[in-house]
C-alpha atoms as a PDB file:
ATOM      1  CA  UNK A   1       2.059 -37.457 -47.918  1.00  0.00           C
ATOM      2  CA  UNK A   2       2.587 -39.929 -45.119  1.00  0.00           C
ATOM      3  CA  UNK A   3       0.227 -42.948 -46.036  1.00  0.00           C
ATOM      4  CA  UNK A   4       0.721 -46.167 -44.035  1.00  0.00           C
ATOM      5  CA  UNK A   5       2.203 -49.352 -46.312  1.00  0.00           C
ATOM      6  CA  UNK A   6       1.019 -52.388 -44.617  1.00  0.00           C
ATOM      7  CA  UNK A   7       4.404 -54.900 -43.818  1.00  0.00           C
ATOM      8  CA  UNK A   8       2.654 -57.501 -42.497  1.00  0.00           C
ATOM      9  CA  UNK A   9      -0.737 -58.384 -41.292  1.00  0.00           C
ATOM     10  CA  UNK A  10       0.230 -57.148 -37.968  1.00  0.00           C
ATOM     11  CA  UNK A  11       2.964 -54.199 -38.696  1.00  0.00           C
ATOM     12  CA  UNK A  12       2.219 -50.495 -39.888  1.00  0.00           C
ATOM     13  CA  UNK A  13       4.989 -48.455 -41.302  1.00  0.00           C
ATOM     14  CA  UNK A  14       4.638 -44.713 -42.122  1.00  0.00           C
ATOM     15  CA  UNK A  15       6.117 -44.387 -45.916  1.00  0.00           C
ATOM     16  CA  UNK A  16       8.807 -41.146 -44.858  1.00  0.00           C
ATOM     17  CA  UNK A  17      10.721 -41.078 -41.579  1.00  0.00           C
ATOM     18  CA  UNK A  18       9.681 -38.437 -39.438  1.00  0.00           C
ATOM     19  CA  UNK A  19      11.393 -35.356 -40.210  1.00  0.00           C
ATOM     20  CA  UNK A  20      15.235 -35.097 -38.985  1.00  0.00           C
ATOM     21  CA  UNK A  21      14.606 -31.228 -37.520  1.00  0.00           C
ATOM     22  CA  UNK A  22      11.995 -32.488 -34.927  1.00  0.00           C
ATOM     23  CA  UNK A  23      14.698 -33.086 -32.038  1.00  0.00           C
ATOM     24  CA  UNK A  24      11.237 -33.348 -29.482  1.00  0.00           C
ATOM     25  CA  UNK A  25      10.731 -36.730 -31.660  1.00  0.00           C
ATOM     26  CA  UNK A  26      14.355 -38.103 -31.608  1.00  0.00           C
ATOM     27  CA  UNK A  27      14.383 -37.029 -28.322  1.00  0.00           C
ATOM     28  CA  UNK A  28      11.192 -38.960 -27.253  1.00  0.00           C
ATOM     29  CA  UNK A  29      12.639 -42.390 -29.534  1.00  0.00           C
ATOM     30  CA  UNK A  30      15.201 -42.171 -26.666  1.00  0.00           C
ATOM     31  CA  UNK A  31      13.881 -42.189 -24.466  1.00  0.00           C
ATOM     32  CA  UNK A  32      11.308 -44.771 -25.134  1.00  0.00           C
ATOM     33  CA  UNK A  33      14.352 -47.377 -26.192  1.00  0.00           C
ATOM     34  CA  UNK A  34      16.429 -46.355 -22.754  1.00  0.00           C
ATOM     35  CA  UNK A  35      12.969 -47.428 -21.020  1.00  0.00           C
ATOM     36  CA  UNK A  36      12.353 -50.400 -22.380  1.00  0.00           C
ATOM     37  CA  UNK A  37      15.555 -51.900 -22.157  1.00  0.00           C
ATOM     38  CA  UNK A  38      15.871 -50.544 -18.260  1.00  0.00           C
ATOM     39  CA  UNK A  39      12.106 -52.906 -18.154  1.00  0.00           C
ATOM     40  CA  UNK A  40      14.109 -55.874 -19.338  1.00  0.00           C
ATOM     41  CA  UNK A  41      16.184 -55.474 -16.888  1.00  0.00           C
ATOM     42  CA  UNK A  42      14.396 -55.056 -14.223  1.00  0.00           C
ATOM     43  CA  UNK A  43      11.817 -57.712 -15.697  1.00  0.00           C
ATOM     44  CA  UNK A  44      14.879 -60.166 -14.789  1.00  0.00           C
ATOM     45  CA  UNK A  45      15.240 -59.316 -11.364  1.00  0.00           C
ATOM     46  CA  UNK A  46      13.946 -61.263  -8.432  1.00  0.00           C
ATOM     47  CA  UNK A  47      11.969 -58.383  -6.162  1.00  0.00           C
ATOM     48  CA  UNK A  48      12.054 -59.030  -2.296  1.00  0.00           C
ATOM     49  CA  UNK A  49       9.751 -57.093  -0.417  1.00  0.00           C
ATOM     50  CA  UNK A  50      10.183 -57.655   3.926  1.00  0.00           C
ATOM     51  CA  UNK A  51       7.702 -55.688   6.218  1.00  0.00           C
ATOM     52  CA  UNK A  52       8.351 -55.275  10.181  1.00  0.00           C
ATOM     53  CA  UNK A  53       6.536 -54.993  12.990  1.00  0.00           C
ATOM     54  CA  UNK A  54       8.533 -52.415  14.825  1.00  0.00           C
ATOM     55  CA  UNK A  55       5.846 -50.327  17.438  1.00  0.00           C
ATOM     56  CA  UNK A  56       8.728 -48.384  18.587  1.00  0.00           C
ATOM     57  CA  UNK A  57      10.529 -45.372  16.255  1.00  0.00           C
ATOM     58  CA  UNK A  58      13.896 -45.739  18.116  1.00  0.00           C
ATOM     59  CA  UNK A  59      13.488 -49.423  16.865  1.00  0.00           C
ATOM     60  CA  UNK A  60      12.674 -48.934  13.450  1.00  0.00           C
ATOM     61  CA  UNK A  61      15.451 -46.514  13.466  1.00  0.00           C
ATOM     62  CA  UNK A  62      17.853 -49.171  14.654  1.00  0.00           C
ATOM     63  CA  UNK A  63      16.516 -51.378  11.909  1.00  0.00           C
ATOM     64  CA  UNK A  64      16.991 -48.835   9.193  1.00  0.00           C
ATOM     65  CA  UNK A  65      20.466 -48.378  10.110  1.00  0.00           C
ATOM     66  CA  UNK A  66      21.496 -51.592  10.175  1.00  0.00           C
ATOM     67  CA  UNK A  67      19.704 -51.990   6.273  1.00  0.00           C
ATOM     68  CA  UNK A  68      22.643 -49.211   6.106  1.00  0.00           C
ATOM     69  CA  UNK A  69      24.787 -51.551   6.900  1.00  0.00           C
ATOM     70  CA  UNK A  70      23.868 -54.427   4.538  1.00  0.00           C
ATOM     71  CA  UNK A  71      23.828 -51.915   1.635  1.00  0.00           C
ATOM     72  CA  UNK A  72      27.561 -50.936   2.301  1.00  0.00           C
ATOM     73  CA  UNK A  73      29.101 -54.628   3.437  1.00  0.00           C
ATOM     74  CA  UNK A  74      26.847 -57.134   1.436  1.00  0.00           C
ATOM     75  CA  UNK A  75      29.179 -58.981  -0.873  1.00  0.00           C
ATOM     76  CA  UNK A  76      29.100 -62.476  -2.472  1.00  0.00           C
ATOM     77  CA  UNK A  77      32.702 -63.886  -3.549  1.00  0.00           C
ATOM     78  CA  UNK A  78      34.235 -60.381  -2.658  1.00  0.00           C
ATOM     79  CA  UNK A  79      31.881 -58.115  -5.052  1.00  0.00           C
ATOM     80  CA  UNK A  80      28.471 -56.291  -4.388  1.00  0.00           C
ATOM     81  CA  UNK A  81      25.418 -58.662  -5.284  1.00  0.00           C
ATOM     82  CA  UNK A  82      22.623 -56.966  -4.157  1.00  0.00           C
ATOM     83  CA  UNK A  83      21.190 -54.981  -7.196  1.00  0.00           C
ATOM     84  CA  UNK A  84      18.909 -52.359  -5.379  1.00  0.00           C
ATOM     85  CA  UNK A  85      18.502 -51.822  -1.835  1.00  0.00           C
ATOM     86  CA  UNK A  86      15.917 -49.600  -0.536  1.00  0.00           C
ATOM     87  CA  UNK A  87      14.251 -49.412   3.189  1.00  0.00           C
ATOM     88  CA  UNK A  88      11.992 -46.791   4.860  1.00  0.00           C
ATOM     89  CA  UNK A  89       9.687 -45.943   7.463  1.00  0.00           C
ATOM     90  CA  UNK A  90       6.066 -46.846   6.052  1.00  0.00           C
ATOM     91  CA  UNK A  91       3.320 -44.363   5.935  1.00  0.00           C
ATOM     92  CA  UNK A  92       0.777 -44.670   8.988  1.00  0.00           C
ATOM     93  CA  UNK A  93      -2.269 -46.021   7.278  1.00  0.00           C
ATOM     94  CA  UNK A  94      -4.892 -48.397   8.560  1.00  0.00           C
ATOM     95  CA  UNK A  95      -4.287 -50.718   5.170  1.00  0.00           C
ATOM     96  CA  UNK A  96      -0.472 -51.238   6.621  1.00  0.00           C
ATOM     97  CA  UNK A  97      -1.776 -53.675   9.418  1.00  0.00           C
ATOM     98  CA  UNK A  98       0.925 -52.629  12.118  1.00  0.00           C
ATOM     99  CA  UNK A  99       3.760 -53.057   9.718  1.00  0.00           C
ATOM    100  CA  UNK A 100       6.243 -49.768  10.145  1.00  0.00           C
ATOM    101  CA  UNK A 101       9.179 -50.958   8.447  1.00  0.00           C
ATOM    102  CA  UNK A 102       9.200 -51.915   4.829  1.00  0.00           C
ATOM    103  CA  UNK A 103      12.729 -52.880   2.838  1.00  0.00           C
ATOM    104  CA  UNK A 104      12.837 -54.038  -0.842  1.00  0.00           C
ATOM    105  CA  UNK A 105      15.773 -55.918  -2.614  1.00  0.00           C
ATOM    106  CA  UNK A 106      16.564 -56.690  -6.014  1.00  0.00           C
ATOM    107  CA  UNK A 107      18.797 -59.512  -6.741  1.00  0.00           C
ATOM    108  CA  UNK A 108      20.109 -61.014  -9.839  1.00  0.00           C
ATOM    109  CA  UNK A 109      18.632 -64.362  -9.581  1.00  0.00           C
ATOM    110  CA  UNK A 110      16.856 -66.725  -7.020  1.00  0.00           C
ATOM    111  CA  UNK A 111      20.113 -67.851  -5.916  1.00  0.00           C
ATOM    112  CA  UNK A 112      21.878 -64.361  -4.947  1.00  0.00           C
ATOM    113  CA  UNK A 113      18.631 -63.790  -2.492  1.00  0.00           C
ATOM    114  CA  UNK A 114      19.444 -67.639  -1.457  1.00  0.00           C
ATOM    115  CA  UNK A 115      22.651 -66.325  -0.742  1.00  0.00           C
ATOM    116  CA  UNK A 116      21.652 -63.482   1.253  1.00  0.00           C
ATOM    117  CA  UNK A 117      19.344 -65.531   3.125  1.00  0.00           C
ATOM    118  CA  UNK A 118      21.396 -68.035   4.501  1.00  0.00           C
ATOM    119  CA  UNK A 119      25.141 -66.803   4.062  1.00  0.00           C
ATOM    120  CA  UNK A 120      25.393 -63.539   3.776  1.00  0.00           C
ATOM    121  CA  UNK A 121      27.101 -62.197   7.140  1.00  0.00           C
ATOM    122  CA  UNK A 122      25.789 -58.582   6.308  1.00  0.00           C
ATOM    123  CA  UNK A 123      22.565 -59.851   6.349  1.00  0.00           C
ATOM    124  CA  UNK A 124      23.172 -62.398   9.295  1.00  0.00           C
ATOM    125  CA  UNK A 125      24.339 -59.486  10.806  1.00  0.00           C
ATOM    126  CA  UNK A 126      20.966 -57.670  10.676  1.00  0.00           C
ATOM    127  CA  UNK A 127      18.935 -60.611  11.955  1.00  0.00           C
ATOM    128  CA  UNK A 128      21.101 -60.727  15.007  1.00  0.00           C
ATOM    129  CA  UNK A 129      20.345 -57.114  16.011  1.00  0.00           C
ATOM    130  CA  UNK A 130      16.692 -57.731  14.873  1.00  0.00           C
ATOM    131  CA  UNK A 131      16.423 -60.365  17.509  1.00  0.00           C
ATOM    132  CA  UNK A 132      17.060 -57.414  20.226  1.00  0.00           C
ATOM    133  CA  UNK A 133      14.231 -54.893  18.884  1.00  0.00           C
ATOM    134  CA  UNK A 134      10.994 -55.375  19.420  1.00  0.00           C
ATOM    135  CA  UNK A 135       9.443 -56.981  16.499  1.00  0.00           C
ATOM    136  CA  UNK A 136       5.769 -58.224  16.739  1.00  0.00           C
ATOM    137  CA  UNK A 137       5.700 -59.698  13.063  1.00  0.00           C
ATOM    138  CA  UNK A 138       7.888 -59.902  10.029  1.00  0.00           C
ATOM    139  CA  UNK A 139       6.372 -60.458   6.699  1.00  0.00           C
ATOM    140  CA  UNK A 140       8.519 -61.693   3.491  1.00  0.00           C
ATOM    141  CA  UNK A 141       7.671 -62.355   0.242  1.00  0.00           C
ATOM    142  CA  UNK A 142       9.521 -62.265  -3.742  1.00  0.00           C
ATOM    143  CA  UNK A 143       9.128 -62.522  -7.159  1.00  0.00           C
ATOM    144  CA  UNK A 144      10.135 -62.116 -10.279  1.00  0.00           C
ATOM    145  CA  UNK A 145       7.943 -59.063 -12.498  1.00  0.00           C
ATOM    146  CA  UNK A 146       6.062 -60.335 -14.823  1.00  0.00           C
ATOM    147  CA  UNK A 147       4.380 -56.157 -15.430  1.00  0.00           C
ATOM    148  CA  UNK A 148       6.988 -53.624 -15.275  1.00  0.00           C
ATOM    149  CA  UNK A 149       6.130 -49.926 -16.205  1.00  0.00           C
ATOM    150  CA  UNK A 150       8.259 -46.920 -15.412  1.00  0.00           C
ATOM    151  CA  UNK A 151       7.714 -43.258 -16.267  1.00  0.00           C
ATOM    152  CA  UNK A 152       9.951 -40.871 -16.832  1.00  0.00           C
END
């Protein structure tokens, strides 16, 4: 009989394990302990989210491909520093207020994105051919998660 034992005002245990033939159970532990520890992870990042105002496609197209470019040639003291790098096309929708270009970043810490803002020649790079599109608005903002839930 499985009875719960109190451990602590606060802690439930079950009195026997669950059985060691349920592999859908050790299966789902797993699982939930690879989650949570990819959540701490990504708890410690510092999310940057920049939106563009790019009316035409051939522009937004330029301005994907040169996010190509930062994702292959970004580097900081000769190593990759930019954790995640992802950039699209947004979705036409009134609630996107003209923006048609949406990139997000994951860095490290505050001072890899200060990095990328101000010395990073990949990234220098892109503002240079940015300044040749046009752009009617560009909209920046970070942080650092303080919810983070992923499913599998």
């Amino acid at each position: 009989m499985n009875r719960l034992l109190p451990r602590s005002p606060l802690q439930l245990r079950y009195q026997r394990p669950l059985p060691a033939s349920s592999v859908t159970n050790r299966l789902s532990l797993l699982r939930d302990k690879r989650c949570s520890s990819q959540q701490v992870k990504m708890a410690d990042r510092v999310h940057r989210i920049t939106m563009f105002k790019a009316p035409k496609p051939e522009d937004q197209q330029k301005l994907l491909a040169e996010y190509k470019i930062v994702n292959a040639k970004a580097e900081r003291n000769g190593a990759p520093y930019i954790l995640s790098l992802t950039a699209g096309v947004a979705e036409t929708d009134p609630r996107s207020n003209g923006f048609t270009v949406v990139a997000k970043t994951e860095f490290a810490s505050l001072d890899d994105m200060k990095f990328y803002d101000n010395e990073c020649k990949a990234h220098q790079a892109l503002k240079a051919a940015a300044k040749d599109l046009t752009i009617e608005g560009i909209q920046t903002v970070y942080f650092t998660p303080e919810v983070v839930a992923e499913k599998q």
